[in-house]
PDB file of C-alpha atoms in Angstrom:
ATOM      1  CA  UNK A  23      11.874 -54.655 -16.538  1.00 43.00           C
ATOM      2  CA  UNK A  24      15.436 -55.511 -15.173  1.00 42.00           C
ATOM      3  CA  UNK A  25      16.184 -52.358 -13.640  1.00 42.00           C
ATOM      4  CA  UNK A  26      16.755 -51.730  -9.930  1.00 42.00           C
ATOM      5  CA  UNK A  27      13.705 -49.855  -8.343  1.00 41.00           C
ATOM      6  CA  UNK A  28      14.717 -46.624  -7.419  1.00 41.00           C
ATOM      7  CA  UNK A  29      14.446 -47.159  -3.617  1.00 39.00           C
ATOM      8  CA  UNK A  30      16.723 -49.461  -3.601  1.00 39.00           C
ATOM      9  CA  UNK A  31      19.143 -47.151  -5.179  1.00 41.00           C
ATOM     10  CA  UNK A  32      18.588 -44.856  -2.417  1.00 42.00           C
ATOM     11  CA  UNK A  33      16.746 -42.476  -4.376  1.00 42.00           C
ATOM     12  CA  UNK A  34      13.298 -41.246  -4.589  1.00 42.00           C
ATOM     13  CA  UNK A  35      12.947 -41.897  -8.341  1.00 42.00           C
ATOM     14  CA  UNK A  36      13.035 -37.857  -9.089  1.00 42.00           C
ATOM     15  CA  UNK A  37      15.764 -36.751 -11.138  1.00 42.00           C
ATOM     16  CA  UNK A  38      18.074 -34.414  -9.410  1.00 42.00           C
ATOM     17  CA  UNK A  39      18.388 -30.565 -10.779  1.00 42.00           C
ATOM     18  CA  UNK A  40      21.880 -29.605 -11.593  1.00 41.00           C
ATOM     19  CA  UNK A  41      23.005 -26.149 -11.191  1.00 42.00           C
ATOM     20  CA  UNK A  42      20.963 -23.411 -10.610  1.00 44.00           C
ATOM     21  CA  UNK A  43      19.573 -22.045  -6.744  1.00 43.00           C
ATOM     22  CA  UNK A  44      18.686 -24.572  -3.896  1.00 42.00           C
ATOM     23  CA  UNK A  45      15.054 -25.585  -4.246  1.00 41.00           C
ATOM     24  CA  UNK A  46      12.499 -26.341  -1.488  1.00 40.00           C
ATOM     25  CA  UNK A  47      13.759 -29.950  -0.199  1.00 38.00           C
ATOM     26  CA  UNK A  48      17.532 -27.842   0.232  1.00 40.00           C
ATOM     27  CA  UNK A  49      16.076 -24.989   1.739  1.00 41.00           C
ATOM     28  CA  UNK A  50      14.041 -27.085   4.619  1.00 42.00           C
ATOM     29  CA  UNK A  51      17.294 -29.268   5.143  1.00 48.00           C
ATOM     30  CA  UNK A  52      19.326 -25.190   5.850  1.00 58.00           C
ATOM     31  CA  UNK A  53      21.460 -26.005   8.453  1.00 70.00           C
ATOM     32  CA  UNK A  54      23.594 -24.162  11.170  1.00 77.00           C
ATOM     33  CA  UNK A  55      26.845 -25.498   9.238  1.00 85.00           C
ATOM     34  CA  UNK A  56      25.968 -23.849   5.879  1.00 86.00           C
ATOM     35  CA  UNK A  57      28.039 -21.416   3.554  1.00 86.00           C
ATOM     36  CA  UNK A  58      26.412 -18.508   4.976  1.00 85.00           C
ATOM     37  CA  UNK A  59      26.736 -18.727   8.631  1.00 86.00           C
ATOM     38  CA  UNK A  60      30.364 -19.859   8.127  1.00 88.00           C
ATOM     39  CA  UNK A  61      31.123 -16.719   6.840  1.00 89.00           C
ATOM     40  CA  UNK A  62      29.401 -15.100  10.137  1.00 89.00           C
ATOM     41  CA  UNK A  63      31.683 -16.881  11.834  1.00 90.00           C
ATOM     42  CA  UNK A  64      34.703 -16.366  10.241  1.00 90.00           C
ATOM     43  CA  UNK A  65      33.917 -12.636  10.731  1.00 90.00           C
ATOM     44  CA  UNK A  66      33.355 -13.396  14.625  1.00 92.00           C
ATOM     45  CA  UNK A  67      36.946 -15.242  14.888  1.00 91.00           C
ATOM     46  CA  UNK A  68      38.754 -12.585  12.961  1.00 92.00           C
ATOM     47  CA  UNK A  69      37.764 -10.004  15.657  1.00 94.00           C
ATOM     48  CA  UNK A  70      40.310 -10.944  18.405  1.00 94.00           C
ATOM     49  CA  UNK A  71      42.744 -11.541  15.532  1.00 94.00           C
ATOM     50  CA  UNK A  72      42.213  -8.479  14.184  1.00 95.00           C
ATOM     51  CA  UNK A  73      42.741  -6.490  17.674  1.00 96.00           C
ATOM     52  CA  UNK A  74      45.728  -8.633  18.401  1.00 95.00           C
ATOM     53  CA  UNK A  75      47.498  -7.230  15.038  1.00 95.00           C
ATOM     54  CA  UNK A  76      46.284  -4.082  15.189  1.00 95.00           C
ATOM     55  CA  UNK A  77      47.833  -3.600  18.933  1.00 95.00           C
ATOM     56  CA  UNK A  78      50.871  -5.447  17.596  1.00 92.00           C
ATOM     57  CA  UNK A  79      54.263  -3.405  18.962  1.00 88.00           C
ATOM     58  CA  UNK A  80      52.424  -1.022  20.421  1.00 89.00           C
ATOM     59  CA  UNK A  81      50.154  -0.668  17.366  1.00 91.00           C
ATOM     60  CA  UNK A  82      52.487   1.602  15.457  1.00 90.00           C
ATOM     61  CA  UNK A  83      53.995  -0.082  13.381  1.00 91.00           C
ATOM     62  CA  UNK A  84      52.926   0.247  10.092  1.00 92.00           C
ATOM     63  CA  UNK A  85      53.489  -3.140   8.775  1.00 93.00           C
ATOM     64  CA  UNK A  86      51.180  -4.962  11.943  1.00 94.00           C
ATOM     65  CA  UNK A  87      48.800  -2.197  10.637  1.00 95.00           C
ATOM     66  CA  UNK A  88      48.849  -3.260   7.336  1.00 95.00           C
ATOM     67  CA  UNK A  89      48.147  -6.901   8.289  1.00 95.00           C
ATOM     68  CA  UNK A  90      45.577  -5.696  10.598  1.00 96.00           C
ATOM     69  CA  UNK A  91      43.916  -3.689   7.850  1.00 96.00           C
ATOM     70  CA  UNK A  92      43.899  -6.637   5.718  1.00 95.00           C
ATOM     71  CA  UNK A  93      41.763  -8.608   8.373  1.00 94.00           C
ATOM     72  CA  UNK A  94      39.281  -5.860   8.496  1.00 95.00           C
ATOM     73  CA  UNK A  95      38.932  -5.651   4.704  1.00 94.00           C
ATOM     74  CA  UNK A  96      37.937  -9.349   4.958  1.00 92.00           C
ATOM     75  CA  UNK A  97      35.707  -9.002   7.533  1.00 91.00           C
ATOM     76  CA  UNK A  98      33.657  -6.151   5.339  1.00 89.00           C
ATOM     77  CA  UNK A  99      33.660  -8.347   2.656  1.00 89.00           C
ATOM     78  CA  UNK A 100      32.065 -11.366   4.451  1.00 86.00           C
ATOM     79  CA  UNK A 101      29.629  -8.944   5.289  1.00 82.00           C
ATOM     80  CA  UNK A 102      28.241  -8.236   2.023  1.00 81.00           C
ATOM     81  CA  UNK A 103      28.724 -12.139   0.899  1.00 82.00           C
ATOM     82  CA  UNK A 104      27.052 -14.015   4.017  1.00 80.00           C
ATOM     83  CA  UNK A 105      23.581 -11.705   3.408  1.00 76.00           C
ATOM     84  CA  UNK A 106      23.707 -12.111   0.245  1.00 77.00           C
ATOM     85  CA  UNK A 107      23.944 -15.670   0.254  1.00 81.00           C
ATOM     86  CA  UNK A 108      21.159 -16.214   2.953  1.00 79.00           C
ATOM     87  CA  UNK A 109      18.831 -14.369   1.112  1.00 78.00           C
ATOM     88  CA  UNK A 110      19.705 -16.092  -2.424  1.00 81.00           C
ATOM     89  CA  UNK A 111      19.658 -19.266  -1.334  1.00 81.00           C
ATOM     90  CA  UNK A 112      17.288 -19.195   1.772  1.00 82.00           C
ATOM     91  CA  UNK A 113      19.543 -20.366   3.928  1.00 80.00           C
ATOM     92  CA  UNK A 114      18.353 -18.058   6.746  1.00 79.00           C
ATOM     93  CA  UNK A 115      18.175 -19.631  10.043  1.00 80.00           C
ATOM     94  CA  UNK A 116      18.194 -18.102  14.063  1.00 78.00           C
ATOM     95  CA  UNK A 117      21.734 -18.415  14.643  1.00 81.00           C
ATOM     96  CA  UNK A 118      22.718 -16.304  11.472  1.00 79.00           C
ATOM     97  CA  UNK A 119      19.546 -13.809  12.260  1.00 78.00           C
ATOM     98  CA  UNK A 120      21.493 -13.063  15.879  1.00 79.00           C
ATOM     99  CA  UNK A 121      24.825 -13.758  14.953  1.00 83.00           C
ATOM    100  CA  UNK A 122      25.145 -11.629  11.737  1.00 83.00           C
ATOM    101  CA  UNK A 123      24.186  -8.010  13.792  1.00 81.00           C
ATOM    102  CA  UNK A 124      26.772  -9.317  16.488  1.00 85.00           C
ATOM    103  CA  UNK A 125      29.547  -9.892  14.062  1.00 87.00           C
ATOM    104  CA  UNK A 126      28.951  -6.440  12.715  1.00 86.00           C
ATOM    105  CA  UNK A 127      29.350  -4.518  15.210  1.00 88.00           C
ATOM    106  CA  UNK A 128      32.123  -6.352  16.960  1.00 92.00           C
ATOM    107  CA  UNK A 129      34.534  -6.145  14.298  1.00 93.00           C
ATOM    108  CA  UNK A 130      33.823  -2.241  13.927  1.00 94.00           C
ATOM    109  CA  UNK A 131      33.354  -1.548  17.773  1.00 95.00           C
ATOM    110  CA  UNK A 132      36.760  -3.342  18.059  1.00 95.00           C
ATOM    111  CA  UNK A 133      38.528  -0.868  15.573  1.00 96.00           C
ATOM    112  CA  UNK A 134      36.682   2.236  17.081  1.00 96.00           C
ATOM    113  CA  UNK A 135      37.719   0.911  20.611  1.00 97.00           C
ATOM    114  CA  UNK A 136      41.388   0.354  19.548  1.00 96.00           C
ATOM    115  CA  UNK A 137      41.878   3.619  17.544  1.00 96.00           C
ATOM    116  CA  UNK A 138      40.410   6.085  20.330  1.00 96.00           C
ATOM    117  CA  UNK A 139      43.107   3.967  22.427  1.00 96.00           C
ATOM    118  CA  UNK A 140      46.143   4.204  20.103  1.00 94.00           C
ATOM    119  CA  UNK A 141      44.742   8.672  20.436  1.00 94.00           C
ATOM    120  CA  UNK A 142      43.835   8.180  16.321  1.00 94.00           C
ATOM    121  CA  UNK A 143      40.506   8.368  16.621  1.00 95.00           C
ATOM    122  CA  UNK A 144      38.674  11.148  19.187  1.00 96.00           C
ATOM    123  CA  UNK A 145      36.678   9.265  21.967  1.00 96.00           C
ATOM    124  CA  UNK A 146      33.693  10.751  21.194  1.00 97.00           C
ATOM    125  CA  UNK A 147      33.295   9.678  17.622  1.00 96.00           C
ATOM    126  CA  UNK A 148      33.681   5.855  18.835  1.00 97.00           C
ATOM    127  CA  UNK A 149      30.624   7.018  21.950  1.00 96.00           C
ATOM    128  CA  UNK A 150      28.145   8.840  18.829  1.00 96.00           C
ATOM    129  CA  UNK A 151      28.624   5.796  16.683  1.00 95.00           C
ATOM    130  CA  UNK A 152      28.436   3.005  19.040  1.00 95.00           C
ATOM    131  CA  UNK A 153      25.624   4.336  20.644  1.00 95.00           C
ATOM    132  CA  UNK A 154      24.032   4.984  17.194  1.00 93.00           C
ATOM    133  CA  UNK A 155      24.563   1.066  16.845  1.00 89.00           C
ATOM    134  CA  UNK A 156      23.538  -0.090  20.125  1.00 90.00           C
ATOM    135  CA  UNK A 157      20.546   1.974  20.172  1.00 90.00           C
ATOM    136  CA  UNK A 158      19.074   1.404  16.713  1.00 87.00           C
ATOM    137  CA  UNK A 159      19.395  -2.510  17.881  1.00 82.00           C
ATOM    138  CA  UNK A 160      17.228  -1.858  20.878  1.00 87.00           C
ATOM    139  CA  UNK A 161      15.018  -0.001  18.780  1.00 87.00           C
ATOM    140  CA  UNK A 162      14.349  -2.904  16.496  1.00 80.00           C
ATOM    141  CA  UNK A 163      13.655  -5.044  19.078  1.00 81.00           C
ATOM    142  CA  UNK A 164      10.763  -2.888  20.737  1.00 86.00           C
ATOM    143  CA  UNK A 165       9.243  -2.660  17.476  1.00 84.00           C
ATOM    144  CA  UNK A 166       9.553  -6.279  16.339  1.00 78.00           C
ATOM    145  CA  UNK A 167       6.128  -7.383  17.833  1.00 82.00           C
ATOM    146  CA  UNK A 168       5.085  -4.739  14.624  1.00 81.00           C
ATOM    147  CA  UNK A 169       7.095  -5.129  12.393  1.00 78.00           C
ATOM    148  CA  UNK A 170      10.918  -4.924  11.131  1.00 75.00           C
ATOM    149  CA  UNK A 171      12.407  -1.544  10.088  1.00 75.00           C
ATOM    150  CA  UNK A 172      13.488  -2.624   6.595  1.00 71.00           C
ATOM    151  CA  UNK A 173      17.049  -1.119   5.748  1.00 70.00           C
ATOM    152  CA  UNK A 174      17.281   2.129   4.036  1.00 77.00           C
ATOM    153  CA  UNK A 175      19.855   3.438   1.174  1.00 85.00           C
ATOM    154  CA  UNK A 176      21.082   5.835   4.102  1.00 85.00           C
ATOM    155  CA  UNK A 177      21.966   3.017   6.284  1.00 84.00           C
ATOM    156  CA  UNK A 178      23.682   1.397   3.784  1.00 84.00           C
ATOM    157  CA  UNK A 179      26.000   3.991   2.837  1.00 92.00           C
ATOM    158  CA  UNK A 180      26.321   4.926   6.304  1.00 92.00           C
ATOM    159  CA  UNK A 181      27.770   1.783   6.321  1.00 89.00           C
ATOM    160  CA  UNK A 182      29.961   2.164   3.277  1.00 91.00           C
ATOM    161  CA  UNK A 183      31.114   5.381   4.753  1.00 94.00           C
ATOM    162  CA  UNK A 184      32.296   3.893   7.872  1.00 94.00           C
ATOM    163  CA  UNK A 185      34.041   0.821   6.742  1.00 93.00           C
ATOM    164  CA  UNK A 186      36.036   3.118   4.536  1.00 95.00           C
ATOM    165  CA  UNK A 187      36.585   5.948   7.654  1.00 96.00           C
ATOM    166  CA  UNK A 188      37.913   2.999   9.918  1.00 96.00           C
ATOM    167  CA  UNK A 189      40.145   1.270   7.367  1.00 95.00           C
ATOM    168  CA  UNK A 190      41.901   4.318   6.549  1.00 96.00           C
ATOM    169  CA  UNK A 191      42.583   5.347   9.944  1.00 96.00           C
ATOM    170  CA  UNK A 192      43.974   1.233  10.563  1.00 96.00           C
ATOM    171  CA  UNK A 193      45.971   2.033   7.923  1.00 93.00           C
ATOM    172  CA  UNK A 194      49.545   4.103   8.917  1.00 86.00           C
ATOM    173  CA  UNK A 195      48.414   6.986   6.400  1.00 90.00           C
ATOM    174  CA  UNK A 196      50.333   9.936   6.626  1.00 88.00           C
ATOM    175  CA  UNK A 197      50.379  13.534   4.370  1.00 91.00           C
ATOM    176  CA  UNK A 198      47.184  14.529   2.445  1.00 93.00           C
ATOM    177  CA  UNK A 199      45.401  10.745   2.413  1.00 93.00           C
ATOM    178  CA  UNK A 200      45.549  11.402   6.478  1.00 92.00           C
ATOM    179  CA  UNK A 201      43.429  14.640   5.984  1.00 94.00           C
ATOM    180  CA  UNK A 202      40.981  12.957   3.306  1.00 96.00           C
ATOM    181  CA  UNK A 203      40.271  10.123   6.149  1.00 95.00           C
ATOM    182  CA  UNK A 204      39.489  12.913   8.599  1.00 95.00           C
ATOM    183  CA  UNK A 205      36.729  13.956   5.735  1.00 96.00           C
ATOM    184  CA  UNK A 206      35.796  10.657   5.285  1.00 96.00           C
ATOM    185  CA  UNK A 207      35.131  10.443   8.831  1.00 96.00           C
ATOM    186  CA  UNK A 208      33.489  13.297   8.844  1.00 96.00           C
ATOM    187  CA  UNK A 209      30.693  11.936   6.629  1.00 96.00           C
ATOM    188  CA  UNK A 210      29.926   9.079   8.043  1.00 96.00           C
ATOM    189  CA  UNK A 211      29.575  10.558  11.692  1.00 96.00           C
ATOM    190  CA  UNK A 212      26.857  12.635  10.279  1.00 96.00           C
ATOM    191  CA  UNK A 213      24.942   9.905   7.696  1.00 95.00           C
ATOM    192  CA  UNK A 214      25.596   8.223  11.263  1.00 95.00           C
ATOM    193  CA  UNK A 215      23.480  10.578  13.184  1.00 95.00           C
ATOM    194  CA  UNK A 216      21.181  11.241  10.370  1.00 95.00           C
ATOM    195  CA  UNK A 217      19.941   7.760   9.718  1.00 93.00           C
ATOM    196  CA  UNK A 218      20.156   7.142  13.265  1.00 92.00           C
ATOM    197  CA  UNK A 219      17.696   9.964  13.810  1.00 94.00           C
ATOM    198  CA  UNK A 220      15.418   8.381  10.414  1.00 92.00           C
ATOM    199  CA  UNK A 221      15.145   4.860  12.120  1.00 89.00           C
ATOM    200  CA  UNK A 222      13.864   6.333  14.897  1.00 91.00           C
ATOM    201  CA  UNK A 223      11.154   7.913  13.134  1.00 91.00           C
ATOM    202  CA  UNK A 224      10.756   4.570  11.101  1.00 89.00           C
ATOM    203  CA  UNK A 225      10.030   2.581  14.632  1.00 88.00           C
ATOM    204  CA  UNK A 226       7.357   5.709  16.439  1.00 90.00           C
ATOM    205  CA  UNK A 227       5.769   5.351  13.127  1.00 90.00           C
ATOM    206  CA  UNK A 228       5.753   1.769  12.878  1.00 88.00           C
ATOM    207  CA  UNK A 229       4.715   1.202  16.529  1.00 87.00           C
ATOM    208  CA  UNK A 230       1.685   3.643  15.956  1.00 89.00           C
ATOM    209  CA  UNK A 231       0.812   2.082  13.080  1.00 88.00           C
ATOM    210  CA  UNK A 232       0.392  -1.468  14.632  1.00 86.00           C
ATOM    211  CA  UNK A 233      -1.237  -0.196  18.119  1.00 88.00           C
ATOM    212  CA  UNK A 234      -3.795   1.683  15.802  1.00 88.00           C
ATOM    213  CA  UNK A 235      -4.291  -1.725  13.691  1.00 87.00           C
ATOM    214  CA  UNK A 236      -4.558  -3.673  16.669  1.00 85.00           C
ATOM    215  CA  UNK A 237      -7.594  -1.323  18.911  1.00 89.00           C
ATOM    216  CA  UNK A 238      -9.130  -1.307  15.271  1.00 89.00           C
ATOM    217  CA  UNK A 239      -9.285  -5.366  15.622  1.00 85.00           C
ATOM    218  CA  UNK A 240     -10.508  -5.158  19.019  1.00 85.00           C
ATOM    219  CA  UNK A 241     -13.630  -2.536  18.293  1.00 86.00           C
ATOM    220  CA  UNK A 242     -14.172  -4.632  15.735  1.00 85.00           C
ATOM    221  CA  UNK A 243     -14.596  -7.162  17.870  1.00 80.00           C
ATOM    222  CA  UNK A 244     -17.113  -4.956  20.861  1.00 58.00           C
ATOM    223  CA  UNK A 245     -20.188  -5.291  18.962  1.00 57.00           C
ATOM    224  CA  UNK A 246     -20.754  -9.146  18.713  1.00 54.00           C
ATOM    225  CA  UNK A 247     -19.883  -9.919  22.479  1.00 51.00           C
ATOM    226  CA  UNK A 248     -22.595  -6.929  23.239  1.00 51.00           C
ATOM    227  CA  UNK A 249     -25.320  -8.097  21.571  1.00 52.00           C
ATOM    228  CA  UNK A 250     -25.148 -11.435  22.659  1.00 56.00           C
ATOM    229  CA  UNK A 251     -24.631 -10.398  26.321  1.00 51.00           C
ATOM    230  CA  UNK A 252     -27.410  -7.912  25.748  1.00 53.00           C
ATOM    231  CA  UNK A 253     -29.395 -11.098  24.462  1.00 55.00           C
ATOM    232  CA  UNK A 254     -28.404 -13.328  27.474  1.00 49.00           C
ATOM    233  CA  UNK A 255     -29.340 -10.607  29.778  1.00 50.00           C
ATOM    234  CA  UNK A 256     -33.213 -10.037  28.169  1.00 55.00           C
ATOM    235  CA  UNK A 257     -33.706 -14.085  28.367  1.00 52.00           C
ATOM    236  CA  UNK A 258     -32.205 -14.402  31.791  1.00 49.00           C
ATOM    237  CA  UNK A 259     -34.352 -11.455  34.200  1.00 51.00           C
ATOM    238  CA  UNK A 260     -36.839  -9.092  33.495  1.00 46.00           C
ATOM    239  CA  UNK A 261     -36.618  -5.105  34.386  1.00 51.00           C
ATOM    240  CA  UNK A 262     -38.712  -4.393  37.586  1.00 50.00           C
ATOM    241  CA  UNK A 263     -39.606  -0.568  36.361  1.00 54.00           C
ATOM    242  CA  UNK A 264     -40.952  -2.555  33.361  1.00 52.00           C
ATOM    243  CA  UNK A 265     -42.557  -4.993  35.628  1.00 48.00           C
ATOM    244  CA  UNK A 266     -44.569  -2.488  37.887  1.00 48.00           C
ATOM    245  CA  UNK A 267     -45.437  -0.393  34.525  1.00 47.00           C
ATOM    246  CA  UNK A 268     -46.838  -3.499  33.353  1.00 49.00           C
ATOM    247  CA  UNK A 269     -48.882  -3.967  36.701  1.00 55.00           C
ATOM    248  CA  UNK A 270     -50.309  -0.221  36.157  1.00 57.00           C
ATOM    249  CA  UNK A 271     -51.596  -0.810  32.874  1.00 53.00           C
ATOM    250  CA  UNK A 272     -53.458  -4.342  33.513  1.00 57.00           C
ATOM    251  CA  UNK A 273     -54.887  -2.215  36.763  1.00 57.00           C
ATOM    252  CA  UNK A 274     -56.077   0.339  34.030  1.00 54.00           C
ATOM    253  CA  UNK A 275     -57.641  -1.949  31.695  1.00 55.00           C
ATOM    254  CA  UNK A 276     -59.516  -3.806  34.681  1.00 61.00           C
ATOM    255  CA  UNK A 277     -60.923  -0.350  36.008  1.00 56.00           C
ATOM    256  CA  UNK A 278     -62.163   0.536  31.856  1.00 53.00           C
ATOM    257  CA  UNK A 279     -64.190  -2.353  31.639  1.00 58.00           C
ATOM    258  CA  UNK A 280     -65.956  -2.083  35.271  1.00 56.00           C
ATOM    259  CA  UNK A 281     -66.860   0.976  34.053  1.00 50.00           C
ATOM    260  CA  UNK A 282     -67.517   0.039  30.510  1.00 53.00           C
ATOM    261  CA  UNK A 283     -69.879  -2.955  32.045  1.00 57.00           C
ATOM    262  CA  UNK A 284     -71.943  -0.436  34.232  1.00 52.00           C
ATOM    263  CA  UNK A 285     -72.815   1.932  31.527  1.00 47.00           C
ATOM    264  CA  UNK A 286     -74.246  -1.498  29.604  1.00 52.00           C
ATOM    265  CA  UNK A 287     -76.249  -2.884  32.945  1.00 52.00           C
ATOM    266  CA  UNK A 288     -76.881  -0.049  35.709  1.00 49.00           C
ATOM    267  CA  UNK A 289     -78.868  -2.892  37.779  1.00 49.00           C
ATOM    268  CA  UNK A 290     -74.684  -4.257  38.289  1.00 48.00           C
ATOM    269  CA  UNK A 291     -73.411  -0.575  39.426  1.00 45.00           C
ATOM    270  CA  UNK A 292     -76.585   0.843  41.741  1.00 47.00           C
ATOM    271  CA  UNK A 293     -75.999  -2.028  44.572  1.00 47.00           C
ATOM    272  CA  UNK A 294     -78.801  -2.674  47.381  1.00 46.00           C
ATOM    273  CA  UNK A 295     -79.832   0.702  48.046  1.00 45.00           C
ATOM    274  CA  UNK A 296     -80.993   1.039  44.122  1.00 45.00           C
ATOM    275  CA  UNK A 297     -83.302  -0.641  41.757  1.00 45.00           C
ATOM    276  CA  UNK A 298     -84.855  -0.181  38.683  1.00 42.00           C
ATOM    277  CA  UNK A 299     -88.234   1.224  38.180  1.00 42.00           C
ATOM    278  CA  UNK A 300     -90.245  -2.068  38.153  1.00 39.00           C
ATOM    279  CA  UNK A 301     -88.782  -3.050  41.307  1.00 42.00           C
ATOM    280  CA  UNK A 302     -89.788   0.200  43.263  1.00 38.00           C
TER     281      UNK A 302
END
C-alpha cells in the first residue's frame, strides 16, 4: 500500500464526524475559553457598562436610557443562550457553574441598585428581591451536600417577570406603558416572594430527606460491628457470675455421687465406729 499511515498524518486513523453535537473526545477537551463561558463573561463586562449608560447625564436622559436598555436586553439574552449551550453541548465546567449565578444577579442587582437611586424604583422592592436572590443562593449551598434544588416553572417566570419589570422601568416610559410596568412589577415581586418561599420548602425537605437516608445507612451498618464485638468479647474473657454458677453445680454433682456411692456400699459411709454384721 502507498499510502501514508495515519499517524503520520497526525491523525488517529478515525474519521472525523461532521456536524451534529460535540461527542465524548470534545466534551473531555471543554475548556474555560469555550462558547458558553464567553457568553458569561460578556454578561459580567456589560455590567459596569451598563451602569455607566444608565447613570449617563444624570440618568435622565432618555436616549443614554435607551442605550442602557439595549445592554440589558443583551445581557438577558446571553442568559438564556450560555445555559443552553452548556447543557447541549456539555460544555459545563467550575468556572461557568460559579460564574453564571454571579453574572445573574449582578446585571439585575445593578439595575435595581441604580433605579431605587435615580427614585424610579421604591427601595424596598430592590431589599425583597435581592434578598430573595441572595438568600435562595445560601440556601443551595447548605443543601448541596444533599442534593441540588432543581429549578421550578415558578422560578423561571419569576425570572421572565423581572427582566421585563426592570427593562421597562430602564426604559424613559411615560403615560399608560409607565402604569403597566408598575403592574408588571407588581407580579414579579410576588412570584418573587412566592417561589422564594417554595425553594425554601424544596431545601427543609431535601435536607430531611438526606439526614433520614444517611442514619438509615448507619443502622444499617450497627448490627455487623455488634456481633462481631459481641463475638470478640465471648472468645476474649469469661463472665465471673457464670464462672461461680459453674463452680456450684460441679460442687452439686460431687455431693450426688458421695451420696449415690454410700447407698451402693454402707461399709464406705459408717466409718470406724461402724461395721457390718460379720465384723461385730
Amino acid at each position: 500500500m502507498t499510502g501514508a499511515p495515519a499517524s503520520a498524518a497526525g491523525g488517529s486513523g478515525a474519521t472525523p464526524v461532521r456536524g451534529g453535537k460535540l461527542g465524548a473526545a470534545a466534551v473531555n477537551q471543554a475548556s474555560l475559553w469555550n462558547i458558553a463561558n464567553l457568553l458569561t463573561m460578556a454578561r459580567l463586562v456589560l455590567v459596569p457598562g451598563f451602569v455607566v449608560l444608565l447613570l449617563h447625564n444624570g440618568g435622565y436622559d432618555p436616549a443614554w436610557r435607551s442605550i442602557a436598555w439595549a445592554a440589558f436586553a443583551i445581557a438577558m439574552i446571553t442568559d438564556l443562550f450560555d445555559g443552553h449551550l452548556a447543557r447541549t453541548y456539555n460544555l459545563v465546567t467550575d468556572f461557568g457553574k460559579i460564574a453564571d449565578p454571579i453574572a445573574d444577579k449582578a446585571i439585575m442587582g445593578a439595575a435595581l441598585i441604580c433605579l431605587s437611586y435615580l427614585g424610579d424604583l421604591p427601595w424596598w422592592v430592590t431589599g425583597v428581591i435581592l434578598f430573595r436572590e441572595l438568600g435562595i443562593t445560601v440556601l443551595r449551598f447548605w443543601v448541596i451536600r444533599h442534593g441540588v434544588i432543581p429549578a421550578s416553572r415558578g422560578g423561571k417566570l419569576k425570572t421572565l417577570a423581572q427582566g421585563t419589570a426592570v427593562g421597562m422601568y430602564v426604559l424613559a416610559l411615560t403615560g399608560p406603558l409607565a402604569t403597566l410596568r408598575f403592574w408588571v412589577m407588581a407580579v414579579a415581586v410576588v412570584l418573587t416572594v412566592v417561589t422564594g418561599l417554595d425553594y425554601v420548602r424544596q431545601a427543609v425537605v431535601l435536607r430531611r430527606q438526606g439526614l433520614a437516608a444517611e442514619k438509615a445507612s448507619e443502622a444499617a451498618q450497627v448490627p455487623t460491628g455488634v456481633s462481631e464485638v459481641a463475638s470478640v468479647a465471648q472468645e476474649a474473657a469469661v463472665d465471673p457470675e457464670e464462672a461461680v454458677v459453674a463452680q456450684e453445680a460441679d460442687g452439686a454433682a460431687e455431693t450426688a455421687d458421695t451420696a449415690s456411692e454410700g447407698l451402693r456400699d454402707p461399709a464406705r459411709v459408717s466409718g470406724p465406729r461402724g461395721g457390718t454384721e460379720a465384723e461385730r
